[in-house]
């Protein structure tokens, strides 16, 4: 067991914390993968990374954001690039550690804690693995409470925290330091191009910020939301309950939001923009699903850019970013991702209102439908689905 992390907690006066063991990592990974809206990378990579850290006897501890000192350095370790490339090309475990060390050197201060950049299959869990490696706690927050395709699409940016400096690495030892000040879109552009030059995927240490900024700008307790969601699905599997209902009940309990099931069907068409991974650094396209059971005769279409973005059912808009779209296996609750989907996959579509810190006017400007090229105003998912949400 690591002593250093507990010495740090004692120094900070923190007595309440959660030990993250393998079961916890597994539950958090599943919950985060559902909230990842089809993206966020292959969860198996982050899961195995965290297991390795725990198997080496290191300790992973999660703490509440309101307990941390205001002046510590906090940052996000993550991967950036096209999920399908990540699936084909898993990294060596040391590449993320290298990114963090380079960020510490550039910033001139040691890392005090890690924060997941998003709720994503891999990008949640690698923050836990890195916390164990560096013997620091992981904080119960992230910057989205979902996954998004671009670096600047966070509650941190909408609240004045910058992604710069960001350190981008690959597993051949290449390092790119990106410092664009408050131009976060430029940081994304450079980071994306670095990932493409590396072969489609990069590993980054990003969003260095103080403890005070973590409290003011993050999606607070987002990891606990994902954890409870994962527990709900495993409970449903064990007790043969409806996993979709258990998910929606969990979100109501943890976030007091009304999620909704709006479709059940199978994938009958996939239109991918071939080469998007190498020319734009994203997986892009649209899928079509034919309805099953009570939805027979209806057709759902979903656009994606790494993550599911826009849902139409029978030609009518039913969900716009930043609200969440998840497709899950109706029997197991396992999320269906954009990088692994295939013809014939069957699932239920559930919609979840975005966190209130993602729905601010600046948030809608930075990651609403207009940013993704849709000529339409943002309408909350509850308004678009009034009949279902009752």
mmCIF file with all atom_site columns, C-alpha atoms in Angstrom, residues 26 29-31 33-34 42-44 47 230 233-234 237 243-244 247 326-337 340 345-348 350:
data_model
loop_
_atom_site.group_PDB
_atom_site.id
_atom_site.type_symbol
_atom_site.label_atom_id
_atom_site.label_alt_id
_atom_site.label_comp_id
_atom_site.label_asym_id
_atom_site.label_entity_id
_atom_site.label_seq_id
_atom_site.pdbx_PDB_ins_code
_atom_site.Cartn_x
_atom_site.Cartn_y
_atom_site.Cartn_z
_atom_site.occupancy
_atom_site.B_iso_or_equiv
_atom_site.pdbx_formal_charge
_atom_site.auth_seq_id
_atom_site.auth_comp_id
_atom_site.auth_asym_id
_atom_site.auth_atom_id
_atom_site.pdbx_PDB_model_num
ATOM 1  C CA . UNK A 1 26  ? -14.916 -1.906 -12.952 1.00 0.00 ? 26  UNK A CA 1
ATOM 2  C CA . UNK A 1 29  ? -15.580 2.239  -15.989 1.00 0.00 ? 29  UNK A CA 1
ATOM 3  C CA . UNK A 1 30  ? -18.979 0.873  -16.992 1.00 0.00 ? 30  UNK A CA 1
ATOM 4  C CA . UNK A 1 31  ? -20.858 3.928  -15.718 1.00 0.00 ? 31  UNK A CA 1
ATOM 5  C CA . UNK A 1 33  ? -18.701 4.326  -20.659 1.00 0.00 ? 33  UNK A CA 1
ATOM 6  C CA . UNK A 1 34  ? -22.483 4.779  -20.674 1.00 0.00 ? 34  UNK A CA 1
ATOM 7  C CA . UNK A 1 42  ? -11.942 1.595  -25.451 1.00 0.00 ? 42  UNK A CA 1
ATOM 8  C CA . UNK A 1 43  ? -12.718 1.106  -21.726 1.00 0.00 ? 43  UNK A CA 1
ATOM 9  C CA . UNK A 1 44  ? -10.698 -2.112 -21.608 1.00 0.00 ? 44  UNK A CA 1
ATOM 10 C CA . UNK A 1 47  ? -9.445  -0.738 -16.991 1.00 0.00 ? 47  UNK A CA 1
ATOM 11 C CA . UNK A 1 230 ? -22.171 1.287  -13.085 1.00 0.00 ? 230 UNK A CA 1
ATOM 12 C CA . UNK A 1 233 ? -26.202 -1.948 -14.263 1.00 0.00 ? 233 UNK A CA 1
ATOM 13 C CA . UNK A 1 234 ? -24.261 -4.711 -12.492 1.00 0.00 ? 234 UNK A CA 1
ATOM 14 C CA . UNK A 1 237 ? -27.513 -8.108 -14.426 1.00 0.00 ? 237 UNK A CA 1
ATOM 15 C CA . UNK A 1 243 ? -30.861 -2.349 -16.952 1.00 0.00 ? 243 UNK A CA 1
ATOM 16 C CA . UNK A 1 244 ? -32.337 0.677  -18.721 1.00 0.00 ? 244 UNK A CA 1
ATOM 17 C CA . UNK A 1 247 ? -29.856 3.372  -15.166 1.00 0.00 ? 247 UNK A CA 1
ATOM 18 C CA . UNK A 1 326 ? -26.478 6.566  -25.271 1.00 0.00 ? 326 UNK A CA 1
ATOM 19 C CA . UNK A 1 327 ? -27.196 3.326  -27.087 1.00 0.00 ? 327 UNK A CA 1
ATOM 20 C CA . UNK A 1 328 ? -27.111 0.370  -24.732 1.00 0.00 ? 328 UNK A CA 1
ATOM 21 C CA . UNK A 1 329 ? -27.719 -3.334 -25.118 1.00 0.00 ? 329 UNK A CA 1
ATOM 22 C CA . UNK A 1 330 ? -31.289 -3.779 -23.909 1.00 0.00 ? 330 UNK A CA 1
ATOM 23 C CA . UNK A 1 331 ? -30.473 -7.010 -22.078 1.00 0.00 ? 331 UNK A CA 1
ATOM 24 C CA . UNK A 1 332 ? -27.086 -6.242 -20.496 1.00 0.00 ? 332 UNK A CA 1
ATOM 25 C CA . UNK A 1 333 ? -26.888 -2.435 -20.395 1.00 0.00 ? 333 UNK A CA 1
ATOM 26 C CA . UNK A 1 334 ? -23.516 -2.560 -22.154 1.00 0.00 ? 334 UNK A CA 1
ATOM 27 C CA . UNK A 1 335 ? -22.955 0.661  -24.138 1.00 0.00 ? 335 UNK A CA 1
ATOM 28 C CA . UNK A 1 336 ? -22.544 0.447  -27.913 1.00 0.00 ? 336 UNK A CA 1
ATOM 29 C CA . UNK A 1 337 ? -19.652 2.659  -29.036 1.00 0.00 ? 337 UNK A CA 1
ATOM 30 C CA . UNK A 1 340 ? -17.155 -0.961 -32.462 1.00 0.00 ? 340 UNK A CA 1
ATOM 31 C CA . UNK A 1 345 ? -26.354 -4.563 -33.290 1.00 0.00 ? 345 UNK A CA 1
ATOM 32 C CA . UNK A 1 346 ? -29.509 -4.173 -31.225 1.00 0.00 ? 346 UNK A CA 1
ATOM 33 C CA . UNK A 1 347 ? -30.009 -1.648 -28.490 1.00 0.00 ? 347 UNK A CA 1
ATOM 34 C CA . UNK A 1 348 ? -32.117 0.923  -26.690 1.00 0.00 ? 348 UNK A CA 1
ATOM 35 C CA . UNK A 1 350 ? -31.634 6.648  -23.893 1.00 0.00 ? 350 UNK A CA 1
#
